[in-house]
């Protein structure tokens, strides 16, 4: 299923968590190599929309559509790739960052709420 009932997984990274990672691990004298960094929680696209709406004190506006209808409609207008990018999973495993001793200090809920406050 996709859209409002999509079980996809998204990795996100709050700017505060990125700054914390850079300060604690990225700039450390022992740092080396490349790291994949993400917040501790993964979220579905619908879940992300719901959390943003909650942070804005507004109801989420989600439409529940069958996945086949979304795919068909996107292909019909030449936007199959856009539909895939919105409804598919985009998850990364930040295991190397965790092994370096880093844990994101800000939860997804708190990070989204702070981002919404800054934009309002």
Coordinates of N, CA, C and O in Angstrom, one line a residue:
X1 N 0.8 -1.2 0.0 CA 0.0 0.0 0.0 C 0.9 1.3 0.0 O 2.0 1.3 0.5
X2 N 0.3 2.3 -0.5 CA 1.1 3.6 -0.6 C 0.1 4.7 -0.2 O -1.0 4.5 0.1
X3 N 0.6 5.9 -0.3 CA -0.1 7.1 0.0 C -0.4 7.1 1.5 O 0.5 6.8 2.3
X4 N -1.6 7.4 2.0 CA -1.8 7.5 3.4 C -1.7 6.2 4.1 O -1.4 6.2 5.3
X5 N -1.8 5.1 3.4 CA -1.7 3.8 4.1 C -0.4 3.1 3.7 O -0.3 1.9 3.7
X6 N 0.6 3.9 3.3 CA 1.9 3.3 2.8 C 2.7 2.8 4.0 O 2.9 3.6 5.0
X7 N 3.2 1.6 3.9 CA 4.1 1.1 5.0 C 5.6 1.4 4.6 O 6.5 0.7 5.1
X8 N 5.8 2.4 3.8 CA 7.2 2.7 3.5 C 8.0 3.2 4.7 O 7.4 3.6 5.7
X9 N 9.3 3.2 4.5 CA 10.2 3.7 5.6 C 11.1 4.8 5.1 O 11.7 4.7 4.0
X10 N 11.2 5.8 5.8 CA 12.0 7.0 5.5 C 13.0 7.3 6.6 O 12.6 7.3 7.8
X11 N 14.2 7.5 6.2 CA 15.2 8.0 7.2 C 15.3 9.5 7.0 O 15.2 10.0 5.9
X12 N 15.3 10.2 8.1 CA 15.5 11.6 8.1 C 16.6 12.0 9.1 O 17.0 11.2 9.9
X13 N 17.1 13.2 8.9 CA 18.1 13.7 9.8 C 17.9 15.1 10.1 O 17.9 16.0 9.2
X14 N 17.6 15.4 11.3 CA 17.4 16.8 11.8 C 18.7 17.6 11.7 O 19.8 17.0 12.0
X15 N 18.6 18.8 11.4 CA 19.8 19.7 11.3 C 20.6 19.7 12.7 O 21.8 19.7 12.7
X16 N 19.8 19.7 13.8 CA 20.5 19.7 15.1 C 21.3 18.4 15.3 O 22.4 18.4 15.9
X17 N 20.7 17.3 14.9 CA 21.4 16.0 15.0 C 22.6 16.0 14.1 O 23.6 15.4 14.5
X18 N 22.5 16.5 12.9 CA 23.6 16.6 12.0 C 24.8 17.4 12.7 O 25.9 17.0 12.7
X19 N 24.4 18.6 13.2 CA 25.4 19.4 13.8 C 26.1 18.7 15.0 O 27.3 18.7 15.2
X20 N 25.3 18.0 15.8 CA 25.8 17.2 16.9 C 26.8 16.1 16.4 O 27.8 15.9 17.0
X21 N 26.4 15.4 15.4 CA 27.3 14.4 14.8 C 28.6 15.0 14.4 O 29.7 14.4 14.7
X22 N 28.5 16.1 13.7 CA 29.8 16.7 13.2 C 30.7 17.1 14.3 O 31.9 16.9 14.3
X23 N 30.1 17.7 15.3 CA 30.8 18.2 16.5 C 31.4 17.0 17.3 O 32.6 17.1 17.7
X24 N 30.7 16.0 17.5 CA 31.1 14.9 18.3 C 32.0 13.8 17.6 O 32.9 13.2 18.2
X25 N 31.7 13.5 16.4 CA 32.3 12.5 15.7 C 33.1 13.0 14.4 O 34.3 12.7 14.3
X26 N 32.5 13.7 13.6 CA 33.1 14.2 12.4 C 34.3 15.0 12.5 O 35.3 14.9 11.7
X27 N 34.4 15.8 13.6 CA 35.6 16.6 13.8 C 36.6 16.0 14.8 O 37.6 16.7 15.1
X28 N 36.3 14.9 15.3 CA 37.2 14.2 16.3 C 38.5 13.8 15.6 O 38.5 13.4 14.4
X29 N 39.6 13.9 16.3 CA 40.9 13.5 15.7 C 40.9 12.0 15.2 O 41.6 11.7 14.3
X30 N 40.0 11.2 15.8 CA 40.0 9.8 15.3 C 39.1 9.5 14.2 O 38.9 8.4 13.7
X31 N 38.3 10.6 13.8 CA 37.4 10.4 12.7 C 38.1 10.0 11.4 O 39.1 10.5 11.1
X32 N 37.4 9.2 10.7 CA 38.0 8.8 9.4 C 36.9 8.0 8.6 O 36.0 7.4 9.1
X33 N 37.1 8.1 7.3 CA 36.1 7.5 6.4 C 34.8 8.2 6.2 O 34.7 9.4 6.6
X34 N 33.9 7.5 5.7 CA 32.5 8.1 5.5 C 31.5 7.5 6.4 O 31.7 6.4 6.8
X35 N 30.6 8.3 6.8 CA 29.5 7.9 7.7 C 28.2 8.1 7.1 O 28.0 9.1 6.4
X36 N 27.3 7.2 7.3 CA 25.9 7.4 7.0 C 25.2 7.8 8.3 O 25.3 7.1 9.3
X37 N 24.5 8.9 8.3 CA 24.0 9.5 9.5 C 22.5 9.7 9.3 O 22.0 10.2 8.3
X38 N 21.7 9.3 10.3 CA 20.2 9.5 10.3 C 19.7 9.5 11.7 O 20.4 9.1 12.7
X39 N 18.5 10.1 11.9 CA 17.9 10.1 13.2 C 17.6 8.7 13.6 O 17.6 7.7 12.8
X40 N 17.3 8.4 14.9 CA 17.1 7.1 15.4 C 15.9 6.5 14.8 O 15.8 5.2 14.6
X41 N 14.8 7.2 14.6 CA 13.6 6.7 14.2 C 13.4 6.8 12.7 O 13.9 7.7 12.0
X42 N 12.8 5.8 12.1 CA 12.3 5.8 10.7 C 10.8 6.1 10.7 O 10.2 5.9 11.7
X43 N 10.3 6.6 9.6 CA 8.9 7.0 9.6 C 8.4 6.8 8.2 O 9.2 6.9 7.2
X44 N 7.1 6.5 8.1 CA 6.5 6.4 6.7 C 6.2 7.8 6.2 O 6.2 8.8 7.0
X45 N 5.9 7.9 4.9 CA 5.6 9.3 4.4 C 4.3 9.8 5.1 O 4.3 11.0 5.5
X46 N 3.3 8.9 5.3 CA 2.1 9.4 5.9 C 2.4 9.8 7.4 O 1.9 10.7 7.9
X47 N 3.3 9.0 8.1 CA 3.6 9.3 9.4 C 4.3 10.6 9.5 O 4.1 11.4 10.5
X48 N 5.2 10.9 8.6 CA 5.9 12.2 8.5 C 4.9 13.4 8.4 O 5.0 14.4 9.1
X49 N 4.0 13.2 7.5 CA 2.9 14.2 7.3 C 2.1 14.4 8.6 O 1.8 15.5 9.0
X50 N 1.7 13.3 9.2 CA 1.0 13.4 10.4 C 1.7 14.1 11.5 O 1.2 14.9 12.3
X51 N 3.0 13.8 11.7 CA 3.8 14.4 12.7 C 4.0 15.9 12.4 O 4.0 16.7 13.4
X52 N 4.2 16.3 11.2 CA 4.3 17.7 10.8 C 3.0 18.4 11.1 O 3.0 19.5 11.7
X53 N 1.9 17.8 10.7 CA 0.6 18.4 11.0 C 0.4 18.6 12.5 O -0.1 19.6 13.0
X54 N 0.7 17.6 13.3 CA 0.6 17.6 14.7 C 1.4 18.8 15.3 O 1.0 19.5 16.1
X55 N 2.7 18.9 14.8 CA 3.5 20.0 15.3 C 3.0 21.4 14.9 O 3.2 22.4 15.6
X56 N 2.2 21.4 13.8 CA 1.6 22.7 13.4 C 0.2 22.9 14.0 O -0.5 23.9 13.7
X57 N -0.3 21.9 14.8 CA -1.6 21.9 15.4 C -2.7 22.0 14.4 O -3.7 22.7 14.5
X58 N -2.5 21.2 13.3 CA -3.5 21.1 12.2 C -3.8 19.6 12.0 O -2.9 18.8 12.2
X59 N -4.9 19.4 11.4 CA -5.2 18.0 11.1 C -4.4 17.6 9.8 O -4.2 18.4 8.9
X60 N -3.9 16.3 9.7 CA -3.2 15.9 8.5 C -4.2 15.7 7.4 O -5.4 15.4 7.6
X61 N -3.8 16.0 6.2 CA -4.7 15.9 5.0 C -4.2 14.8 4.2 O -3.3 15.0 3.3
X62 N -4.6 13.6 4.5 CA -4.1 12.4 3.8 C -5.3 11.8 3.0 O -6.4 11.7 3.5
X63 N -5.0 11.3 1.9 CA -6.0 10.6 1.0 C -5.6 9.1 0.9 O -4.5 8.8 0.6
X64 N -6.6 8.2 1.3 CA -6.3 6.8 1.2 C -6.7 6.3 -0.2 O -7.9 6.3 -0.6
X65 N -5.7 5.9 -1.0 CA -5.9 5.4 -2.4 C -5.3 4.1 -2.5 O -4.2 3.8 -2.0
X66 N -5.9 3.2 -3.3 CA -5.2 1.9 -3.6 C -3.9 2.2 -4.3 O -3.8 3.1 -5.2
X67 N -2.8 1.4 -4.0 CA -1.5 1.6 -4.7 C -1.6 1.5 -6.2 O -0.9 2.3 -6.9
X68 N -2.4 0.6 -6.7 CA -2.5 0.5 -8.1 C -3.0 1.7 -8.8 O -2.6 2.1 -9.9
X69 N -3.9 2.4 -8.2 CA -4.5 3.6 -8.7 C -3.4 4.8 -8.7 O -3.3 5.5 -9.7
X70 N -2.6 4.8 -7.6 CA -1.6 5.8 -7.6 C -0.6 5.6 -8.7 O -0.2 6.5 -9.4
X71 N -0.2 4.3 -8.8 CA 0.8 4.0 -9.9 C 0.3 4.3 -11.3 O 0.9 4.8 -12.1
X72 N -1.0 3.9 -11.5 CA -1.6 4.1 -12.8 C -1.7 5.6 -13.1 O -1.3 6.0 -14.2
X73 N -2.2 6.4 -12.2 CA -2.3 7.8 -12.4 C -1.0 8.5 -12.6 O -0.9 9.3 -13.5
X74 N 0.0 8.1 -11.9 CA 1.3 8.7 -12.1 C 1.9 8.4 -13.4 O 2.5 9.2 -14.1
X75 N 1.8 7.1 -13.9 CA 2.2 6.7 -15.2 C 1.5 7.4 -16.3 O 2.0 7.8 -17.3
X76 N 0.2 7.6 -16.1 CA -0.7 8.2 -17.1 C -0.2 9.7 -17.4 O -0.4 10.2 -18.5
X77 N 0.3 10.3 -16.4 CA 0.8 11.7 -16.6 C 2.3 11.8 -16.7 O 2.8 12.9 -16.6
X78 N 2.9 10.7 -16.9 CA 4.4 10.7 -17.0 C 5.2 11.0 -15.8 O 6.3 11.5 -15.9
X79 N 4.6 10.7 -14.6 CA 5.3 11.0 -13.4 C 5.5 9.7 -12.5 O 5.5 9.8 -11.3
X80 N 5.8 8.6 -13.1 CA 6.0 7.4 -12.4 C 7.1 7.5 -11.4 O 7.0 7.0 -10.3
X81 N 8.2 8.2 -11.8 CA 9.4 8.3 -10.9 C 9.0 9.2 -9.7 O 9.4 8.9 -8.6
X82 N 8.2 10.2 -9.9 CA 7.8 11.0 -8.8 C 7.0 10.2 -7.8 O 7.2 10.3 -6.6
X83 N 6.0 9.4 -8.3 CA 5.2 8.6 -7.4 C 6.1 7.6 -6.6 O 5.9 7.4 -5.4
X84 N 7.0 7.0 -7.3 CA 7.9 6.1 -6.6 C 8.8 6.8 -5.5 O 9.0 6.2 -4.5
X85 N 9.2 8.0 -5.8 CA 10.0 8.7 -4.8 C 9.2 9.1 -3.6 O 9.8 9.2 -2.5
X86 N 7.9 9.4 -3.8 CA 7.1 9.8 -2.7 C 6.6 8.6 -1.9 O 6.4 8.7 -0.7
X87 N 6.3 7.5 -2.5 CA 5.7 6.4 -1.8 C 6.6 5.2 -1.5 O 6.3 4.4 -0.7
X88 N 7.7 5.2 -2.2 CA 8.7 4.1 -1.9 C 9.5 4.4 -0.6 O 9.4 5.4 0.0
X89 N 10.3 3.4 -0.3 CA 11.1 3.6 0.9 C 12.4 4.2 0.6 O 12.9 4.0 -0.5
X90 N 12.9 5.0 1.5 CA 14.3 5.6 1.4 C 14.9 5.5 2.8 O 14.7 6.4 3.6
X91 N 15.5 4.4 3.1 CA 16.0 4.1 4.4 C 17.5 3.8 4.4 O 17.9 3.2 3.4
X92 N 18.2 4.4 5.3 CA 19.6 4.1 5.4 C 19.9 3.5 6.8 O 19.2 3.7 7.7
X93 N 21.0 2.8 6.9 CA 21.4 2.2 8.1 C 22.6 2.9 8.7 O 23.7 2.8 8.2
X94 N 22.4 3.7 9.7 CA 23.4 4.5 10.3 C 24.3 3.8 11.3 O 24.8 4.3 12.3
X95 N 24.6 2.5 11.0 CA 25.3 1.7 11.9 C 26.7 2.2 12.2 O 27.2 2.2 13.4
X96 N 27.4 2.7 11.2 CA 28.8 3.2 11.4 C 28.8 4.4 12.4 O 29.7 4.5 13.2
X97 N 27.8 5.2 12.3 CA 27.7 6.4 13.2 C 27.5 5.9 14.6 O 28.0 6.4 15.6
X98 N 26.6 4.9 14.8 CA 26.4 4.3 16.1 C 27.6 3.7 16.7 O 27.9 3.8 17.8
X99 N 28.3 3.0 15.8 CA 29.6 2.3 16.2 C 30.6 3.3 16.7 O 31.5 3.0 17.5
X100 N 30.5 4.5 16.1 CA 31.5 5.6 16.5 C 31.1 6.2 17.8 O 31.7 7.1 18.3
X101 N 30.0 5.7 18.4 CA 29.5 6.2 19.7 C 28.5 7.3 19.7 O 28.2 7.9 20.7
X102 N 28.0 7.5 18.5 CA 27.0 8.7 18.4 C 25.6 8.2 18.5 O 25.2 7.2 17.8
X103 N 24.8 8.9 19.2 CA 23.3 8.6 19.3 C 22.7 10.0 19.1 O 23.0 11.0 19.7
X104 N 21.7 10.1 18.2 CA 21.0 11.4 18.0 C 20.4 11.9 19.3 O 19.6 11.2 19.9
X105 N 20.7 13.1 19.7 CA 20.2 13.7 20.9 C 18.8 14.2 20.8 O 18.1 14.3 21.8
X106 N 18.3 14.4 19.6 CA 17.0 15.0 19.4 C 16.1 14.0 18.7 O 16.4 13.5 17.7
X107 N 14.9 13.7 19.3 CA 14.0 12.8 18.7 C 13.3 13.4 17.5 O 13.4 14.6 17.3
X108 N 12.8 12.5 16.6 CA 12.1 13.0 15.4 C 11.0 14.0 15.8 O 10.9 15.1 15.2
X109 N 10.1 13.6 16.8 CA 9.0 14.5 17.2 C 9.6 15.9 17.6 O 9.0 16.9 17.1
X110 N 10.6 15.9 18.4 CA 11.1 17.2 18.9 C 11.8 18.0 17.8 O 11.6 19.2 17.7
X111 N 12.5 17.3 16.9 CA 13.1 18.0 15.8 C 12.1 18.6 14.9 O 12.3 19.7 14.4
X112 N 11.0 17.9 14.5 CA 10.0 18.4 13.7 C 9.3 19.6 14.3 O 9.0 20.6 13.7
X113 N 9.0 19.5 15.6 CA 8.3 20.6 16.3 C 9.2 21.8 16.3 O 8.7 22.9 16.1
X114 N 10.5 21.7 16.5 CA 11.4 22.8 16.5 C 11.5 23.4 15.1 O 11.5 24.6 14.9
X115 N 11.5 22.6 14.1 CA 11.6 23.1 12.7 C 10.3 23.8 12.3 O 10.4 24.9 11.7
X116 N 9.2 23.3 12.8 CA 7.9 24.0 12.5 C 7.8 25.4 13.2 O 7.4 26.4 12.7
X117 N 8.3 25.4 14.5 CA 8.3 26.7 15.2 C 9.2 27.7 14.5 O 8.9 28.9 14.5
X118 N 10.3 27.3 14.0 CA 11.2 28.2 13.3 C 10.6 28.8 12.0 O 10.9 29.9 11.6
X119 N 9.7 28.0 11.4 CA 9.1 28.4 10.1 C 7.8 29.2 10.3 O 7.4 29.9 9.3
X120 N 7.2 29.2 11.4 CA 6.0 29.9 11.7 C 6.2 31.3 12.1 O 7.1 31.8 12.5

